[in-house]
Amino acid sequence: MKVLVINCGSSSLKYQLIDSEREEVLAKGLCERIGIDGSNIAHQPAGGEKVKEEAAMPDHTAAVKLVISKLTDEKVGVIRSLTEIDAVGHRMVHGGENFSGSVIINEEVIKAIEDCNDLAPLHNPANLIGVRSCQAIMPGVPMVAVFDTAFHQTMPEKAYLYGLPYDYYKKYKIRRYGFHGTSHDFVSKRAAEILGKDRKDLKIIVCHLGNGASVSAVKYGESVDTSMGLTPLEGLIMGTRSGDLDPAIISFLAEKEGMTASQVIDVCNKKSGVLGLSDGYSSDFRDLVQASETGNEQAKHALEAYAYRVGKYIGAYAAAMNGVDVIAFTAGVGENNAEVRAMIGEYIGYLGTNIDAERNKVRGEEIILSDEGSKVVTMVVPTNEELAIARETVRLVK
Ligand code: ADP
């Protein structure tokens, strides 16, 4: 089957066309500035050059049309016609408590996703616009919604409830949901596979360390805790997000800086994390490592605070599961940034991880970092959220 995987944001649309039998990407690309002046598309067929061009995209339907025209283009296309697309998999950010797995999209499902809009006001409506646009252009093609939150729906109440009046949970569903679920699921499964074991027999901690970052505790195949909460702001220090804070800071800062609460939250989302800690130097971990190595103290402190927080979460999740067998690093930083992995390694040696300095130099590939016979296997497992979405899509439409 050929599956089109769509990740639709408010002004962007990422896509991959995947051959599900061979699990190969046939083409991928990104539309940016949809509905804004200067909209452009970058399209890349497998094995070919990336072509970037400006093109008018007044709305998402126009963007989907353009994607189809690229996929079927004589020069840069990879299929002859639209009819070769067998199914579409949509990445959905928030499924609330309504979805504990992927589903085939119908009107009832769309309504249930809309019911979660309050929980992800920036993401869910944008994801749904992507669905509507694809439905308009590919009527009759089955579509599947794959949720970032679904994998974490197995968390027990003690992990997902905040210490707030219970009434707020009942009235507004304020609780921890967790995100990056597709990645935590994919990576924990793959880690077990690499080790030749059944995930149902393992206690795995997955560290998804990208621009956005989260840690999860996957016990015997189920997520029992994860660091992101009601929104992706909770937990680790990230590229630009603060992660855990004393909630009293919000009103304190609002008063001092003359901001509204939502303006403070905006600072917490966009100007904090390692960007904020490095005094605005960069949110990119490559830049920070380089700067730190050439004497930028602020960048060094940002990385130290980052690694310390990851280390603390690993410790917490080892406790949550009463043990840990495997720690898997994934996403941009987890897969590639040997320096940051080594810094995190400093905090988890007591678990019996024995990370080998030579093996830890590897970037972007599956590898076991621990010495043979280590009590806890530490490894790098590259994530592939698009492939996971394509697999889910095929599983449901077949
Ligand atoms: P997201 O998908 O959340 O936007 P990614 O998973 O792509 O983010 O991660 C982005 C981060 O990964 C950046 O901070 C970047 O510096 C880091 N990264 C990517 N490639 C490398 C590399 N080769 N070496 C070190 N860090 C890298």
Short mmCIF file of C-alpha atoms and ligand atoms in Angstrom, two decimals:
data_model
loop_
_atom_site.label_atom_id
_atom_site.label_comp_id
_atom_site.label_asym_id
_atom_site.label_seq_id
_atom_site.Cartn_x
_atom_site.Cartn_y
_atom_site.Cartn_z
CA MET A 1 0.00 0.00 0.00
CA LYS A 2 1.01 3.61 -0.53
CA VAL A 3 0.24 5.70 2.53
CA LEU A 4 0.40 9.48 2.64
CA VAL A 5 1.36 10.61 6.13
CA ILE A 6 0.29 14.16 6.98
CA ASN A 7 1.38 16.30 9.91
CA CYS A 8 -0.59 19.52 9.63
CA GLY A 9 0.17 22.62 11.70
CA SER A 10 -1.56 26.00 11.66
CA SER A 11 0.63 27.34 8.84
CA SER A 12 2.65 24.30 7.82
CA LEU A 13 2.12 20.82 6.43
CA LYS A 14 4.71 18.03 6.55
CA TYR A 15 4.19 14.96 4.41
CA GLN A 16 5.72 11.63 3.51
CA LEU A 17 4.52 9.11 0.96
CA ILE A 18 5.43 5.67 2.28
CA ASP A 19 5.41 2.29 0.56
CA SER A 20 4.14 0.21 3.45
CA GLU A 21 5.26 -3.21 2.18
CA ARG A 22 8.86 -2.14 1.76
CA GLU A 23 8.60 0.44 4.53
CA GLU A 24 10.32 2.94 2.27
CA VAL A 25 9.81 6.66 1.96
CA LEU A 26 8.99 7.43 -1.68
CA ALA A 27 8.94 11.20 -1.24
CA LYS A 28 8.69 13.75 1.53
CA GLY A 29 8.30 17.45 1.95
CA LEU A 30 7.15 20.49 3.80
CA CYS A 31 4.78 23.35 2.97
CA GLU A 32 5.40 26.48 5.01
CA ARG A 33 3.71 29.84 5.50
CA ILE A 34 0.31 28.53 4.40
CA GLY A 35 -2.12 31.45 4.37
CA ILE A 36 0.77 33.91 4.75
CA ASP A 37 2.75 35.84 2.11
CA GLY A 38 5.77 33.99 0.77
CA SER A 39 4.37 30.47 1.14
CA ASN A 40 6.72 27.79 -0.17
CA ILE A 41 7.08 24.07 -0.64
CA ALA A 42 10.19 21.90 -0.29
CA HIS A 43 9.70 18.53 -1.97
CA GLN A 44 12.16 15.65 -2.14
CA PRO A 45 11.71 12.37 -3.99
CA ALA A 46 13.68 9.42 -2.58
CA GLY A 47 17.22 9.49 -3.89
CA GLY A 48 16.64 12.87 -5.53
CA GLU A 49 17.45 16.48 -4.79
CA LYS A 50 15.27 18.61 -2.56
CA VAL A 51 13.42 21.21 -4.67
CA LYS A 52 12.21 24.32 -2.94
CA GLU A 53 9.92 26.84 -4.59
CA GLU A 54 7.60 29.67 -3.72
CA ALA A 55 3.98 28.86 -4.52
CA ALA A 56 0.71 30.49 -3.54
CA MET A 57 -1.02 28.52 -0.78
CA PRO A 58 -3.90 30.64 0.49
CA ASP A 59 -5.20 27.73 2.58
CA HIS A 60 -4.48 24.10 3.52
CA THR A 61 -6.61 22.71 0.70
CA ALA A 62 -4.36 24.56 -1.75
CA ALA A 63 -1.34 23.08 0.08
CA VAL A 64 -2.68 19.51 -0.22
CA LYS A 65 -3.40 20.13 -3.94
CA LEU A 66 0.17 21.31 -4.40
CA VAL A 67 1.54 18.26 -2.54
CA ILE A 68 -0.45 15.98 -4.86
CA SER A 69 0.78 17.86 -7.91
CA LYS A 70 4.40 17.36 -6.73
CA LEU A 71 3.84 13.67 -5.97
CA THR A 72 2.42 13.16 -9.47
CA ASP A 73 4.78 15.55 -11.28
CA GLU A 74 6.62 14.20 -14.34
CA LYS A 75 10.06 15.22 -13.06
CA VAL A 76 9.97 15.12 -9.26
CA GLY A 77 6.90 12.92 -8.80
CA VAL A 78 6.87 9.32 -7.61
CA ILE A 79 3.35 8.19 -8.60
CA ARG A 80 1.33 8.54 -11.81
CA SER A 81 -1.93 9.66 -10.26
CA LEU A 82 -3.75 10.45 -7.08
CA THR A 83 -5.53 7.09 -7.26
CA GLU A 84 -2.28 5.36 -6.27
CA ILE A 85 -2.62 6.77 -2.74
CA ASP A 86 -4.39 3.98 -0.83
CA ALA A 87 -4.77 5.67 2.54
CA VAL A 88 -3.85 8.77 4.52
CA GLY A 89 -2.50 8.76 8.08
CA HIS A 90 -2.92 11.98 10.04
CA ARG A 91 -0.87 12.92 13.06
CA MET A 92 -3.21 14.24 15.75
CA VAL A 93 -1.82 16.00 18.77
CA HIS A 94 -4.53 15.62 21.39
CA GLY A 95 -7.02 12.80 21.75
CA GLY A 96 -7.81 13.63 25.39
CA GLU A 97 -9.46 10.69 27.13
CA ASN A 98 -11.51 9.94 24.03
CA PHE A 99 -8.81 7.97 22.20
CA SER A 100 -6.53 5.28 23.54
CA GLY A 101 -5.52 4.13 20.08
CA SER A 102 -5.59 5.09 16.41
CA VAL A 103 -8.95 5.20 14.61
CA ILE A 104 -10.41 5.36 11.11
CA ILE A 105 -11.65 8.90 10.62
CA ASN A 106 -15.39 9.45 10.21
CA GLU A 107 -17.73 12.29 11.19
CA GLU A 108 -18.17 10.89 14.70
CA VAL A 109 -14.39 10.75 15.20
CA ILE A 110 -13.99 14.31 13.92
CA LYS A 111 -16.60 15.44 16.44
CA ALA A 112 -14.76 13.63 19.27
CA ILE A 113 -11.46 15.25 18.20
CA GLU A 114 -13.18 18.65 18.15
CA ASP A 115 -14.28 17.96 21.71
CA CYS A 116 -10.57 17.92 22.64
CA ASN A 117 -9.85 21.28 20.95
CA ASP A 118 -9.87 23.09 24.30
CA LEU A 119 -6.93 20.94 25.41
CA ALA A 120 -4.80 21.78 22.36
CA PRO A 121 -6.21 24.97 20.87
CA LEU A 122 -3.24 25.56 18.59
CA HIS A 123 -2.75 22.03 17.33
CA ASN A 124 -6.02 20.12 17.07
CA PRO A 125 -7.94 22.59 14.87
CA ALA A 126 -4.93 22.70 12.54
CA ASN A 127 -4.74 18.89 12.43
CA LEU A 128 -8.44 18.77 11.54
CA ILE A 129 -8.03 21.32 8.76
CA GLY A 130 -5.53 18.86 7.28
CA VAL A 131 -8.13 16.10 7.49
CA ARG A 132 -10.84 18.23 5.84
CA SER A 133 -8.48 19.33 3.07
CA CYS A 134 -7.47 15.75 2.29
CA GLN A 135 -11.10 14.63 2.35
CA ALA A 136 -11.98 17.38 -0.15
CA ILE A 137 -9.21 16.35 -2.55
CA MET A 138 -9.26 12.58 -2.01
CA PRO A 139 -12.89 11.70 -1.31
CA GLY A 140 -13.36 8.02 -0.52
CA VAL A 141 -9.71 7.41 0.44
CA PRO A 142 -9.64 5.91 3.96
CA MET A 143 -7.99 8.13 6.57
CA VAL A 144 -6.66 7.28 10.00
CA ALA A 145 -5.98 9.50 13.01
CA VAL A 146 -2.90 8.63 15.08
CA PHE A 147 -2.73 10.50 18.39
CA ASP A 148 0.33 11.77 20.27
CA THR A 149 -1.52 11.15 23.52
CA ALA A 150 -2.97 7.66 22.87
CA PHE A 151 -0.03 5.52 24.01
CA HIS A 152 -0.04 7.22 27.42
CA GLN A 153 -3.70 6.50 28.11
CA THR A 154 -2.59 3.43 30.09
CA MET A 155 -1.11 5.69 32.81
CA PRO A 156 -2.68 4.97 36.18
CA GLU A 157 -4.63 7.68 37.99
CA LYS A 158 -1.81 8.22 40.49
CA ALA A 159 0.45 9.23 37.60
CA TYR A 160 -1.99 11.37 35.65
CA LEU A 161 -3.76 13.31 38.37
CA TYR A 162 -2.42 16.68 39.50
CA GLY A 163 -2.62 17.59 43.16
CA LEU A 164 -5.55 19.91 42.47
CA PRO A 165 -9.19 19.83 43.58
CA TYR A 166 -10.62 16.70 41.95
CA ASP A 167 -13.56 18.73 40.72
CA TYR A 168 -11.34 20.38 38.08
CA TYR A 169 -10.52 16.98 36.68
CA LYS A 170 -14.22 16.10 36.55
CA LYS A 171 -15.29 19.46 35.10
CA TYR A 172 -12.45 20.25 32.70
CA LYS A 173 -10.49 16.99 32.38
CA ILE A 174 -7.40 18.72 33.76
CA ARG A 175 -4.89 15.88 34.08
CA ARG A 176 -1.61 14.76 32.61
CA TYR A 177 -1.94 13.28 29.11
CA GLY A 178 1.61 13.12 27.77
CA PHE A 179 2.77 13.51 24.16
CA HIS A 180 5.25 11.97 21.68
CA GLY A 181 3.29 8.75 22.31
CA THR A 182 3.86 7.44 18.78
CA SER A 183 7.61 7.77 19.32
CA HIS A 184 7.67 6.28 22.85
CA ASP A 185 5.66 3.32 21.56
CA PHE A 186 7.82 2.84 18.44
CA VAL A 187 11.14 3.16 20.27
CA SER A 188 10.25 0.90 23.22
CA LYS A 189 9.00 -1.76 20.78
CA ARG A 190 12.12 -1.50 18.64
CA ALA A 191 14.43 -1.56 21.69
CA ALA A 192 12.90 -4.88 22.80
CA GLU A 193 13.15 -6.21 19.24
CA ILE A 194 16.86 -5.31 18.99
CA LEU A 195 17.49 -7.12 22.27
CA GLY A 196 15.53 -10.15 21.04
CA LYS A 197 13.10 -9.81 23.94
CA ASP A 198 9.39 -9.33 24.41
CA ARG A 199 8.45 -5.77 25.43
CA LYS A 200 5.96 -7.34 27.84
CA ASP A 201 8.91 -8.62 29.92
CA LEU A 202 10.81 -5.33 30.15
CA LYS A 203 10.87 -2.09 32.11
CA ILE A 204 11.99 0.56 29.59
CA ILE A 205 12.69 4.26 29.98
CA VAL A 206 12.49 6.13 26.67
CA CYS A 207 14.18 9.54 26.48
CA HIS A 208 12.75 11.37 23.44
CA LEU A 209 15.12 14.32 23.29
CA GLY A 210 14.41 16.64 20.38
CA ASN A 211 13.45 20.28 20.30
CA GLY A 212 10.46 19.18 22.31
CA ALA A 213 11.48 16.49 24.78
CA SER A 214 9.86 13.95 27.05
CA VAL A 215 10.74 10.84 29.04
CA SER A 216 8.43 7.89 29.50
CA ALA A 217 8.28 4.83 31.74
CA VAL A 218 7.12 1.84 29.70
CA LYS A 219 6.44 -1.09 31.99
CA TYR A 220 5.70 -4.46 30.43
CA GLY A 221 4.58 -2.80 27.19
CA GLU A 222 2.44 0.00 28.64
CA SER A 223 3.20 3.63 29.37
CA VAL A 224 2.86 4.09 33.13
CA ASP A 225 4.24 7.62 33.33
CA THR A 226 5.57 10.37 31.10
CA SER A 227 6.99 13.81 31.69
CA MET A 228 4.71 16.01 29.57
CA GLY A 229 1.34 16.90 31.06
CA LEU A 230 -1.90 18.59 30.11
CA THR A 231 0.17 20.33 27.45
CA PRO A 232 3.71 19.68 26.14
CA LEU A 233 5.07 22.38 28.47
CA GLU A 234 5.60 20.16 31.51
CA GLY A 235 8.64 18.04 32.33
CA LEU A 236 12.10 18.40 30.84
CA ILE A 237 13.88 21.62 30.02
CA MET A 238 13.53 21.72 26.22
CA GLY A 239 14.79 23.79 23.28
CA THR A 240 12.55 26.75 24.10
CA ARG A 241 10.14 25.33 26.71
CA SER A 242 10.76 25.70 30.43
CA GLY A 243 9.46 22.30 31.54
CA ASP A 244 8.55 21.94 35.25
CA LEU A 245 8.08 25.20 37.15
CA ASP A 246 6.67 26.36 40.44
CA PRO A 247 3.20 27.49 39.24
CA ALA A 248 3.44 30.56 41.50
CA ILE A 249 6.04 31.94 39.07
CA ILE A 250 3.26 32.66 36.58
CA SER A 251 1.48 35.26 38.71
CA PHE A 252 4.77 36.56 40.14
CA LEU A 253 6.16 37.27 36.68
CA ALA A 254 2.85 38.59 35.37
CA GLU A 255 2.87 41.18 38.14
CA LYS A 256 6.55 42.12 37.83
CA GLU A 257 6.60 42.35 34.03
CA GLY A 258 3.06 43.64 33.50
CA MET A 259 2.08 40.62 31.45
CA THR A 260 -1.07 38.53 31.33
CA ALA A 261 -0.90 34.88 32.40
CA SER A 262 -1.07 33.74 28.79
CA GLN A 263 1.80 36.07 27.87
CA VAL A 264 3.91 34.49 30.61
CA ILE A 265 2.99 31.02 29.31
CA ASP A 266 4.06 32.20 25.86
CA VAL A 267 7.48 33.08 27.33
CA CYS A 268 7.57 29.64 28.98
CA ASN A 269 6.85 27.99 25.62
CA LYS A 270 8.95 30.05 23.23
CA LYS A 271 11.72 31.89 25.05
CA SER A 272 12.69 29.55 27.85
CA GLY A 273 14.41 26.15 27.97
CA VAL A 274 18.04 26.05 26.89
CA LEU A 275 17.42 29.14 24.73
CA GLY A 276 16.42 31.14 27.80
CA LEU A 277 19.05 29.58 30.05
CA SER A 278 21.81 30.33 27.54
CA ASP A 279 20.73 33.97 27.67
CA GLY A 280 19.21 33.77 24.21
CA TYR A 281 22.29 32.17 22.59
CA SER A 282 20.51 29.24 20.90
CA SER A 283 17.85 26.57 21.27
CA ASP A 284 19.90 24.24 19.09
CA PHE A 285 21.96 21.68 20.96
CA ARG A 286 24.70 21.57 18.35
CA ASP A 287 25.28 25.30 18.77
CA LEU A 288 25.23 24.97 22.53
CA VAL A 289 27.75 22.13 22.66
CA GLN A 290 30.07 24.03 20.35
CA ALA A 291 29.73 27.25 22.34
CA SER A 292 30.22 25.43 25.60
CA GLU A 293 33.41 23.81 24.30
CA THR A 294 34.78 27.20 23.33
CA GLY A 295 34.21 28.75 26.72
CA ASN A 296 30.63 30.09 26.66
CA GLU A 297 29.75 29.61 30.33
CA GLN A 298 26.06 30.40 29.86
CA ALA A 299 25.74 27.70 27.19
CA LYS A 300 27.54 25.27 29.51
CA HIS A 301 25.12 25.99 32.35
CA ALA A 302 22.15 25.52 30.03
CA LEU A 303 23.41 22.08 29.00
CA GLU A 304 24.17 21.14 32.60
CA ALA A 305 20.67 22.09 33.73
CA TYR A 306 19.23 20.16 30.79
CA ALA A 307 21.19 16.95 31.47
CA TYR A 308 20.51 17.17 35.21
CA ARG A 309 16.75 17.31 34.61
CA VAL A 310 16.85 14.30 32.27
CA GLY A 311 18.91 12.41 34.85
CA LYS A 312 16.40 13.21 37.58
CA TYR A 313 13.49 11.97 35.45
CA ILE A 314 15.30 8.73 34.68
CA GLY A 315 15.81 8.22 38.42
CA ALA A 316 12.15 8.98 39.08
CA TYR A 317 10.96 6.51 36.47
CA ALA A 318 13.27 3.78 37.70
CA ALA A 319 11.49 4.28 41.03
CA ALA A 320 8.05 4.43 39.38
CA MET A 321 8.65 1.00 37.83
CA ASN A 322 10.61 -0.36 40.79
CA GLY A 323 13.51 -1.02 38.45
CA VAL A 324 14.62 -0.53 34.88
CA ASP A 325 16.03 -2.92 32.29
CA VAL A 326 16.54 -0.62 29.30
CA ILE A 327 17.13 3.10 28.76
CA ALA A 328 16.66 4.20 25.15
CA PHE A 329 17.71 7.57 23.73
CA THR A 330 15.95 8.92 20.66
CA ALA A 331 15.08 12.04 18.55
CA GLY A 332 17.48 14.74 17.31
CA VAL A 333 19.51 15.17 20.50
CA GLY A 334 19.10 11.64 21.86
CA GLU A 335 20.20 10.07 18.58
CA ASN A 336 22.97 12.44 17.60
CA ASN A 337 24.32 14.40 20.47
CA ALA A 338 27.00 12.22 22.06
CA GLU A 339 28.13 15.06 24.33
CA VAL A 340 24.69 15.53 25.87
CA ARG A 341 24.22 11.74 26.24
CA ALA A 342 27.53 11.57 28.07
CA MET A 343 26.43 14.36 30.43
CA ILE A 344 23.19 12.51 31.19
CA GLY A 345 25.21 9.33 31.65
CA GLU A 346 26.92 10.97 34.64
CA TYR A 347 23.67 10.79 36.60
CA ILE A 348 22.58 7.24 35.85
CA GLY A 349 25.71 5.15 36.40
CA TYR A 350 24.41 3.99 39.80
CA LEU A 351 21.69 2.04 37.97
CA GLY A 352 24.38 -0.11 36.35
CA THR A 353 24.35 1.45 32.86
CA ASN A 354 28.11 1.26 32.13
CA ILE A 355 28.02 3.48 29.05
CA ASP A 356 31.08 2.83 26.90
CA ALA A 357 32.71 6.12 25.86
CA GLU A 358 33.76 4.78 22.44
CA ARG A 359 30.32 3.39 21.57
CA ASN A 360 28.73 6.60 22.77
CA LYS A 361 30.47 8.51 19.95
CA VAL A 362 27.97 7.12 17.46
CA ARG A 363 25.43 9.43 15.83
CA GLY A 364 22.07 8.56 14.36
CA GLU A 365 22.07 4.78 14.39
CA GLU A 366 20.84 1.87 16.46
CA ILE A 367 23.51 0.94 18.95
CA ILE A 368 23.87 -0.53 22.42
CA LEU A 369 25.95 1.91 24.46
CA SER A 370 26.45 -0.18 27.59
CA ASP A 371 29.21 -2.70 28.12
CA GLU A 372 28.20 -6.30 27.74
CA GLY A 373 26.68 -7.70 30.91
CA SER A 374 25.59 -4.28 32.22
CA LYS A 375 22.66 -4.43 34.61
CA VAL A 376 20.75 -1.85 32.58
CA VAL A 377 21.07 -1.77 28.80
CA THR A 378 21.48 1.79 27.52
CA MET A 379 20.93 2.23 23.82
CA VAL A 380 20.24 4.60 20.93
CA VAL A 381 17.11 3.79 18.93
CA PRO A 382 16.30 6.27 16.15
CA THR A 383 12.61 7.13 16.14
CA ASN A 384 10.43 7.18 13.04
CA GLU A 385 7.06 8.70 13.80
CA GLU A 386 5.99 8.80 10.15
CA LEU A 387 6.64 5.10 9.69
CA ALA A 388 4.74 4.38 12.91
CA ILE A 389 1.78 6.40 11.59
CA ALA A 390 1.94 4.56 8.25
CA ARG A 391 1.97 1.19 10.06
CA GLU A 392 -1.03 2.17 12.17
CA THR A 393 -2.86 3.37 9.06
CA VAL A 394 -2.27 0.09 7.24
CA ARG A 395 -3.28 -1.95 10.32
CA LEU A 396 -6.63 -0.17 10.47
CA VAL A 397 -7.57 0.08 6.81
CA LYS A 398 -6.54 -3.44 5.74
P1 ADP B 1 11.85 18.29 16.77
O1 ADP B 1 11.41 17.14 15.90
O2 ADP B 1 11.30 18.25 18.17
O3 ADP B 1 11.75 19.63 16.14
P2 ADP B 1 14.46 17.05 16.54
O4 ADP B 1 14.13 15.69 17.05
O5 ADP B 1 14.73 17.22 15.08
O6 ADP B 1 13.41 18.12 17.02
O7 ADP B 1 15.77 17.55 17.35
C1 ADP B 1 16.39 18.78 17.10
C2 ADP B 1 17.67 18.89 17.94
O8 ADP B 1 18.54 17.79 17.61
C3 ADP B 1 18.46 20.15 17.70
O9 ADP B 1 18.74 20.81 18.92
C4 ADP B 1 19.76 19.67 17.06
O10 ADP B 1 20.86 20.42 17.49
C5 ADP B 1 19.89 18.25 17.54
N1 ADP B 1 20.68 17.52 16.55
C6 ADP B 1 20.26 17.10 15.32
N2 ADP B 1 21.28 16.53 14.63
C7 ADP B 1 22.38 16.60 15.43
C8 ADP B 1 23.75 16.18 15.29
N3 ADP B 1 24.19 15.58 14.21
N4 ADP B 1 24.58 16.42 16.33
C9 ADP B 1 24.14 16.99 17.45
N5 ADP B 1 22.87 17.42 17.65
C10 ADP B 1 22.00 17.24 16.66
#
